[in-house]
PDB file of C-alpha atoms in Angstrom:
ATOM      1  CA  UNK A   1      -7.066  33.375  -9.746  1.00 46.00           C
ATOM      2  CA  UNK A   2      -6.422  29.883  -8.159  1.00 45.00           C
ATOM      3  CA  UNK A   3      -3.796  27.607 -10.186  1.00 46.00           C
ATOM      4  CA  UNK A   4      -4.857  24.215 -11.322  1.00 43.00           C
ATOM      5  CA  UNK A   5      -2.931  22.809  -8.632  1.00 47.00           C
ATOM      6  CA  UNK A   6      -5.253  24.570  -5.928  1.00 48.00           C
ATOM      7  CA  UNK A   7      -8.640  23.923  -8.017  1.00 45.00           C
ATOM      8  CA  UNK A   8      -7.520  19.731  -8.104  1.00 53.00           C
ATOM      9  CA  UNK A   9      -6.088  19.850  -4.361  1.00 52.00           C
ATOM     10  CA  UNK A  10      -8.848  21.743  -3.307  1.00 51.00           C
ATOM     11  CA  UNK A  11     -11.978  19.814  -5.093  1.00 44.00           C
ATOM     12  CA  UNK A  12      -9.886  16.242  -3.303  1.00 45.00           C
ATOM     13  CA  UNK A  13     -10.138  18.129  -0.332  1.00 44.00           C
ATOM     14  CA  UNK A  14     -13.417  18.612  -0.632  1.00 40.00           C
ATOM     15  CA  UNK A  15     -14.073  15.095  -1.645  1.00 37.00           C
ATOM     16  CA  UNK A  16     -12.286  13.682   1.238  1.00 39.00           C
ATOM     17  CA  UNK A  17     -14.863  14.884   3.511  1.00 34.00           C
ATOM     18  CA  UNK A  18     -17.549  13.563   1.767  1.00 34.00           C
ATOM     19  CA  UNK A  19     -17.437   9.835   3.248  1.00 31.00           C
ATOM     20  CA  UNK A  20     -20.951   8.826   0.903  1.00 32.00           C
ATOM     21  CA  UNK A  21     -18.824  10.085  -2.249  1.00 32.00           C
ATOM     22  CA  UNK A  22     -15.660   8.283  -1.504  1.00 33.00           C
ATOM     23  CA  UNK A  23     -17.920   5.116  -0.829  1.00 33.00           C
ATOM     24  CA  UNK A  24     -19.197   5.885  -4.369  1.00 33.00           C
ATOM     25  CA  UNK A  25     -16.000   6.143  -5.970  1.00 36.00           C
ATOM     26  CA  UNK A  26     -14.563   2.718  -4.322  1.00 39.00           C
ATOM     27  CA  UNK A  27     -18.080   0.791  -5.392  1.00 33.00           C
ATOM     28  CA  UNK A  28     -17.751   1.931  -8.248  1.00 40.00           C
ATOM     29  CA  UNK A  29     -14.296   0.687  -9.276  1.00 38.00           C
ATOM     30  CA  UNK A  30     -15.458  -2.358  -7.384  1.00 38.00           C
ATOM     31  CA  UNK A  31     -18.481  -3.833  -8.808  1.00 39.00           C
ATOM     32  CA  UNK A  32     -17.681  -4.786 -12.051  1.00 39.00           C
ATOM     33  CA  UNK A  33     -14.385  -7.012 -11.394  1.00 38.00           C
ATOM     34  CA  UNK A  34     -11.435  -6.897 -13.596  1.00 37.00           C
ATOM     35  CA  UNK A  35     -13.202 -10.001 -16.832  1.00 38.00           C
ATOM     36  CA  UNK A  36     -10.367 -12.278 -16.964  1.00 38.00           C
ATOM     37  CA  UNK A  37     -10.115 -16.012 -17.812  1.00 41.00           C
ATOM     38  CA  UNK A  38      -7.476 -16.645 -15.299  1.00 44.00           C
ATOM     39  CA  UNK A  39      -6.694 -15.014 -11.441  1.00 55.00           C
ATOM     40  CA  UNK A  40      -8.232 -11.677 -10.423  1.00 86.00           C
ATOM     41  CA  UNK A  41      -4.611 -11.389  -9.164  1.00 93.00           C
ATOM     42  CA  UNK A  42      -2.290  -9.060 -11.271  1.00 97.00           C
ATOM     43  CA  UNK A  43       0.051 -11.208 -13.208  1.00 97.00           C
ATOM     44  CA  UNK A  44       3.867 -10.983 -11.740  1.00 98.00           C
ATOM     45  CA  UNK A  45       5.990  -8.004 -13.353  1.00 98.00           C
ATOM     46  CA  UNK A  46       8.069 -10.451 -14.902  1.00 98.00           C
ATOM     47  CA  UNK A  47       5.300 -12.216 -16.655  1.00 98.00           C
ATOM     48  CA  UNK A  48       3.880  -9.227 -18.186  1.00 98.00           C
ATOM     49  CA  UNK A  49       4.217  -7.772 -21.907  1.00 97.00           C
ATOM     50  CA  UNK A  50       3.686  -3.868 -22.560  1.00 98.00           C
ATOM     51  CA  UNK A  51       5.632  -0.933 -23.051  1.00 98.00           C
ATOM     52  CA  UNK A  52       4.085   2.704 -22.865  1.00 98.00           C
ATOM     53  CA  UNK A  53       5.394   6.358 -22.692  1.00 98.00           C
ATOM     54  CA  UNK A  54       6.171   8.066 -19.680  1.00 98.00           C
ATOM     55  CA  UNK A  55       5.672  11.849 -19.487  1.00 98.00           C
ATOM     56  CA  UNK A  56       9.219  12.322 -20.099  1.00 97.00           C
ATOM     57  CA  UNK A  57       8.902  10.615 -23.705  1.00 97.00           C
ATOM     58  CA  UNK A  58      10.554   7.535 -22.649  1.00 97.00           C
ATOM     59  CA  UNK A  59       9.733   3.899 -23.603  1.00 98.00           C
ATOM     60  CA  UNK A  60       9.120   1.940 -20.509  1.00 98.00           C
ATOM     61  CA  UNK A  61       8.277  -1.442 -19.531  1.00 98.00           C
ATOM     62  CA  UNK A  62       7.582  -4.358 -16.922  1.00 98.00           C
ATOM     63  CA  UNK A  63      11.229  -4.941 -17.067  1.00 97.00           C
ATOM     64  CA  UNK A  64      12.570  -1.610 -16.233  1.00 98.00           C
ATOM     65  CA  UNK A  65      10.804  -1.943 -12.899  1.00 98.00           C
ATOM     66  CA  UNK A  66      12.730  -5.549 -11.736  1.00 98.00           C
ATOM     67  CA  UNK A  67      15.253  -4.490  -8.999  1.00 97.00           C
ATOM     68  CA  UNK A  68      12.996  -1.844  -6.997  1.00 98.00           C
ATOM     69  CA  UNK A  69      10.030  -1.758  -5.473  1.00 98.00           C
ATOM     70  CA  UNK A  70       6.771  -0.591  -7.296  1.00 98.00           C
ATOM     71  CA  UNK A  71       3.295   1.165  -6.301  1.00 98.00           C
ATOM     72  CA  UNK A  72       1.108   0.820  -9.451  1.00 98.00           C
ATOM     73  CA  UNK A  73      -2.512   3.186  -9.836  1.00 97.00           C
ATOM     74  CA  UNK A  74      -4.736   3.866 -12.785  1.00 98.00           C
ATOM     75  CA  UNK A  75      -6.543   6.342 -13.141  1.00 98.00           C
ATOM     76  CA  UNK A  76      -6.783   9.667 -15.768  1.00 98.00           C
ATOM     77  CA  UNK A  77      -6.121  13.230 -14.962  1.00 97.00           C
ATOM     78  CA  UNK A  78     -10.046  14.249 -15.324  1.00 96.00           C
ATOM     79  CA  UNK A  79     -10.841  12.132 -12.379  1.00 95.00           C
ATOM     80  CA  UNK A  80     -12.767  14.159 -10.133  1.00 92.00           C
ATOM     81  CA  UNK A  81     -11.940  12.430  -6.864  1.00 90.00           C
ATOM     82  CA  UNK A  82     -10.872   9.145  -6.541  1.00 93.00           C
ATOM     83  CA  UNK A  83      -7.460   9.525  -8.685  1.00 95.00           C
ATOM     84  CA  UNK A  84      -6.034  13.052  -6.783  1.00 96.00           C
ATOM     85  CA  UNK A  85      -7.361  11.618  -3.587  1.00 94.00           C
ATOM     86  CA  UNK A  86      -5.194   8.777  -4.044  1.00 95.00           C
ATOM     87  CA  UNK A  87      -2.247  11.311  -5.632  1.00 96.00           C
ATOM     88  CA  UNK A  88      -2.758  12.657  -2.225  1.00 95.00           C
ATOM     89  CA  UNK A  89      -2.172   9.969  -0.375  1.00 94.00           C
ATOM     90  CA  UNK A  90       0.561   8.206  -1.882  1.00 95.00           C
ATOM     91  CA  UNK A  91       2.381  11.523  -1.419  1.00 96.00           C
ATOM     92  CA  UNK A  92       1.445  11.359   2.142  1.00 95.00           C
ATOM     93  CA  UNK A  93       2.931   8.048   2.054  1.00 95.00           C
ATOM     94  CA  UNK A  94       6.026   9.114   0.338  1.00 96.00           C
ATOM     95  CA  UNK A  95       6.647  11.514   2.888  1.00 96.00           C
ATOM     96  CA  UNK A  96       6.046   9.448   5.730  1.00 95.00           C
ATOM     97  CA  UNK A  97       8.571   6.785   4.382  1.00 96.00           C
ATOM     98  CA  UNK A  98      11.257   9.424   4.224  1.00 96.00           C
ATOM     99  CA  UNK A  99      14.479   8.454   2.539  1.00 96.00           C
ATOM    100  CA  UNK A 100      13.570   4.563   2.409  1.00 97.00           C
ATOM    101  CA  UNK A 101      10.856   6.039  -0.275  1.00 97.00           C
ATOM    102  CA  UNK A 102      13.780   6.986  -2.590  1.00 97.00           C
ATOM    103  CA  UNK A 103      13.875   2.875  -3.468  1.00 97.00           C
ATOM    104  CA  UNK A 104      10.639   3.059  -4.750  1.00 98.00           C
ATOM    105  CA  UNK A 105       9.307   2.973  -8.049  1.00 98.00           C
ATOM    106  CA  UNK A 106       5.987   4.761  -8.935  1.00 98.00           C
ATOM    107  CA  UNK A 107       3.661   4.972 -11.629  1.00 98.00           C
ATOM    108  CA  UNK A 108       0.460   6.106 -12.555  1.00 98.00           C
ATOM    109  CA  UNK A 109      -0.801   4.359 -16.062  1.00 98.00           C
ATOM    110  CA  UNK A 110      -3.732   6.516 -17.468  1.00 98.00           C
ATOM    111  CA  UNK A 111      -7.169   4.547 -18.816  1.00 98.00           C
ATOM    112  CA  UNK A 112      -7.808   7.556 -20.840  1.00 98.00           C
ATOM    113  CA  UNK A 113      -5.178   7.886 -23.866  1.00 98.00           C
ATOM    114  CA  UNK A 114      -7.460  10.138 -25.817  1.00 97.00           C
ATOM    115  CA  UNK A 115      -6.558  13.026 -23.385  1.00 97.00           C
ATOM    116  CA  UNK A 116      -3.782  12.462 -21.543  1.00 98.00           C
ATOM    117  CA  UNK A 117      -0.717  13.081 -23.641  1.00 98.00           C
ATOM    118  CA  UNK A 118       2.803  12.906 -22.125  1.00 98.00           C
ATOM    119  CA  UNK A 119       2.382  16.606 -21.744  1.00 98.00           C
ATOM    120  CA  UNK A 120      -0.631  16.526 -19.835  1.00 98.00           C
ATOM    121  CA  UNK A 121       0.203  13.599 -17.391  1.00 98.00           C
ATOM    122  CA  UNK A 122       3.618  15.648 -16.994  1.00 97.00           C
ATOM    123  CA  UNK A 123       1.784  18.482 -15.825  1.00 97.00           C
ATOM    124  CA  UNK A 124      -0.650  16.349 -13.531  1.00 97.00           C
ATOM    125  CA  UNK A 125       1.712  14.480 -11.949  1.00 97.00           C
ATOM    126  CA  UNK A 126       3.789  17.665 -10.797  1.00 96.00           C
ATOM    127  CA  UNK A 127       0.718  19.010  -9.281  1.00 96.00           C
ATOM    128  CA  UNK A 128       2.199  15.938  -6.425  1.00 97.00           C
ATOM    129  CA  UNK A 129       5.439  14.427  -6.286  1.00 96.00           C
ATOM    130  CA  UNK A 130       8.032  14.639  -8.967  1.00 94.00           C
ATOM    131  CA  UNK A 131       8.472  10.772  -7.765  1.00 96.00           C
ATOM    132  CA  UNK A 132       5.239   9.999  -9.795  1.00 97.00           C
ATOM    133  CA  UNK A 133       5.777   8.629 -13.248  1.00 98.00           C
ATOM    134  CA  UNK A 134       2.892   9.432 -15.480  1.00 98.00           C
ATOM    135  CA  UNK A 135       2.691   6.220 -18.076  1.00 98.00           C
ATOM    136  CA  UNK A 136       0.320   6.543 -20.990  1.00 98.00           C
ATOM    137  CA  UNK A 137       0.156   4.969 -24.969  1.00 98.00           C
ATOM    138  CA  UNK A 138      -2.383   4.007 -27.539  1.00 98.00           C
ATOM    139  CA  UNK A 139      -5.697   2.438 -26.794  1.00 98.00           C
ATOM    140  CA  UNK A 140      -4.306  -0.902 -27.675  1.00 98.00           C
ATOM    141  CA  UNK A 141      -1.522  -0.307 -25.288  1.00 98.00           C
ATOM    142  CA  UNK A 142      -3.472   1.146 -22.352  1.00 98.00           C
ATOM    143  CA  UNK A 143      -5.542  -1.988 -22.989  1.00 98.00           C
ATOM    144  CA  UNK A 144      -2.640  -4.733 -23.007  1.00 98.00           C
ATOM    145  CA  UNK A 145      -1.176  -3.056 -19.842  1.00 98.00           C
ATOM    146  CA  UNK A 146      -4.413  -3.152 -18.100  1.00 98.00           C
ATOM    147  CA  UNK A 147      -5.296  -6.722 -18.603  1.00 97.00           C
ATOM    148  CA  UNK A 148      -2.145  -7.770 -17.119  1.00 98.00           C
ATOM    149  CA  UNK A 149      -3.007  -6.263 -13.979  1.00 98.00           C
ATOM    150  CA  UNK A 150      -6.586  -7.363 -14.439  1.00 96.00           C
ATOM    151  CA  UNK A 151      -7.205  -4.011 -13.929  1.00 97.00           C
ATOM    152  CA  UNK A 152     -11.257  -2.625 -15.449  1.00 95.00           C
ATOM    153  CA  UNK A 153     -12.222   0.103 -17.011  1.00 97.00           C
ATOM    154  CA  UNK A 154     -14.995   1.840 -19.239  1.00 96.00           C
ATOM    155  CA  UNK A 155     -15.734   5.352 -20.754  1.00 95.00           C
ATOM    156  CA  UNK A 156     -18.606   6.413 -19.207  1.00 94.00           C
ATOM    157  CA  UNK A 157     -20.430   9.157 -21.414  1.00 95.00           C
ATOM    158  CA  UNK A 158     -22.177  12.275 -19.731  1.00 92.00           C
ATOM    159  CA  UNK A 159     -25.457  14.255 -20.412  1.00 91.00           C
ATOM    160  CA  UNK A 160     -23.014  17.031 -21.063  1.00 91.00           C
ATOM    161  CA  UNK A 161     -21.756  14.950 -24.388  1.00 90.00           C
ATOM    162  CA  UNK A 162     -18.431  14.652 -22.480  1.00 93.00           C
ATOM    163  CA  UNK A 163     -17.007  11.775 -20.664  1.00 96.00           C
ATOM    164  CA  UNK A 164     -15.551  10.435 -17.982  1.00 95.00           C
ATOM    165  CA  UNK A 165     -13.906   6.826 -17.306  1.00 96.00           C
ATOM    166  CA  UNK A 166     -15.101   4.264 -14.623  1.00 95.00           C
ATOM    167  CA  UNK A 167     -11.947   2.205 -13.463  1.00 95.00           C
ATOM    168  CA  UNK A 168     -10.885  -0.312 -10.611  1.00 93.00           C
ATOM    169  CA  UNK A 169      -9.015   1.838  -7.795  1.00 91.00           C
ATOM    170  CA  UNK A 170      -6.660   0.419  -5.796  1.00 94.00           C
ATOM    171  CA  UNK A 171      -2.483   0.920  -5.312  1.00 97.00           C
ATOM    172  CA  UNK A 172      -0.722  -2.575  -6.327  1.00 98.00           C
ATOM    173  CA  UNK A 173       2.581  -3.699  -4.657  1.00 98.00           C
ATOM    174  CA  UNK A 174       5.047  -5.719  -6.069  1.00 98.00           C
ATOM    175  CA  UNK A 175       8.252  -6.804  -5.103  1.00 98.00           C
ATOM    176  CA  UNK A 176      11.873  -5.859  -6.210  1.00 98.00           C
ATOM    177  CA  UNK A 177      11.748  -9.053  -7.940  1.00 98.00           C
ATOM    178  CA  UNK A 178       8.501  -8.614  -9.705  1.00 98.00           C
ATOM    179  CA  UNK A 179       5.888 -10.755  -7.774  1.00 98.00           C
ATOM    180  CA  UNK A 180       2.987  -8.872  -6.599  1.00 98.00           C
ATOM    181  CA  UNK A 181       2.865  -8.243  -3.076  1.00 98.00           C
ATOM    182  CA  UNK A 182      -0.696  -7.226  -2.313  1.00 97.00           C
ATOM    183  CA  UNK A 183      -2.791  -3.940  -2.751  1.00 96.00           C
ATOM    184  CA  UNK A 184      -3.719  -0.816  -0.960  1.00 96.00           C
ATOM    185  CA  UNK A 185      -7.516  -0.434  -1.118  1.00 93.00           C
ATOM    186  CA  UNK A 186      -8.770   3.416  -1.682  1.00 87.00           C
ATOM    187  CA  UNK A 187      -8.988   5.483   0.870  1.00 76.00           C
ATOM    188  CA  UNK A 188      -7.235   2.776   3.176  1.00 80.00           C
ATOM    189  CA  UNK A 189      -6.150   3.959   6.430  1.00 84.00           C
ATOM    190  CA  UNK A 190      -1.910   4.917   6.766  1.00 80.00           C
ATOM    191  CA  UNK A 191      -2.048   2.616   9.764  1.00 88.00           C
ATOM    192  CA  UNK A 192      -2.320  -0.373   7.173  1.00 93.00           C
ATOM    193  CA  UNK A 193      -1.097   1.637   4.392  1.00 95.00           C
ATOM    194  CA  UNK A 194       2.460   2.754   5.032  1.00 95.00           C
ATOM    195  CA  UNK A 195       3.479  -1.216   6.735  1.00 96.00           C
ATOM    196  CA  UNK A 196       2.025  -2.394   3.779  1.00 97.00           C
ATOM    197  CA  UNK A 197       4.940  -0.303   1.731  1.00 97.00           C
ATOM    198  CA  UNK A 198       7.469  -0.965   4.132  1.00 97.00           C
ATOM    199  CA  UNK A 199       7.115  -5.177   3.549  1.00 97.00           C
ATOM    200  CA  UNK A 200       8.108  -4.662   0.087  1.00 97.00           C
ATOM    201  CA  UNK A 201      11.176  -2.846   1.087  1.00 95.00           C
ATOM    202  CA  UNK A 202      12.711  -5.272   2.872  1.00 82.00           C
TER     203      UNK A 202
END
């Protein structure tokens, strides 16, 4: 019987072949911009105000992330495509870095609290790096964190009575100091990708 790590590796597989599908996914995260009375631009690290639980249990904030580095994605572990294609890549990324990825901080910060406990974003993220932090907290949390990125998102129910959550894709970059640096589209290409990285290592 295939593991869950072969059923989500294999299904991204499958997505990433399907070029109308990954369109989908990136319009979708793209058409309804982040509703904010300021910038569109994610606010600098040090000018942001949350704190949410990684999978480990521990507290963590903006603040813990001055000093290195940081790729930041949201996203929730019953994404069917966009999120584990982008798990995917950032891996690829990791790996293609080599040691100069070790001075990285990354995080993935959930838009779905209701299912993704500690546990379950501990068990996600394994399924790609052991680099990956898995970050989630209570609605109101999820929510704070989110608008200081100016980052969207919506439950979206299904005909099945289930749900799943529309969110804006997209890696953000920021600085060992905090300021944010740019962000790697969905899907982009590792040509622009990985330099992209290596600017905010230096």
């Amino acid at each position: 019987m295939p593991t869950r790590r072969q059923l989500i590796l294999g299904a991204a597989a499958v997505v990433a072949t399907a070029a109308g599908t990954l369109a989908l996914g990136a319009w979708r995260s793209r058409r309804n911009p982040p509703q904010t009375d300021a910038s569109p631009l994610p606010l600098a690290l040090t000018e942001m105000d949350w704190r949410l639980t990684s999978q480990r249990g521990v507290p963590v904030g903006p603040g813990d992330w001055i000093g290195r580095p940081a790729l930041v994605f949201f996203g929730f572990t019953w994404c069917p495509d966009v999120c584990p294609t982008t798990l995917i890549n950032i891996s690829d990324w990791l790996e293609e870095l080599g040691e100069d990825a070790e001075a990285l901080t990354i995080a993935l910060i959930t838009v779905d609290p209701e299912r993704d406990s500690p546990e379950v974003l501990a068990d996600y993220v394994s399924l790609f790096d052991a680099r990956i932090t898995g970050l989630t907290g209570t609605p109101d949390e999820i929510a704070r964190t989110a608008a200081a990125f100016r980052v969207r998102y919506e439950k979206m129910p299904r005909e099945d009575g289930d749900y799943t959550m529309n969110h804006t894709a997209g890696v953000f970059l920021f600085r060992p100091d905090g300021r944010f640096a740019g962000i790697i589209d969905f899907h982009e290409d590792p040509a622009f990708a990985i330099p992209k990285i290596r600017r905010i290592l230096t």
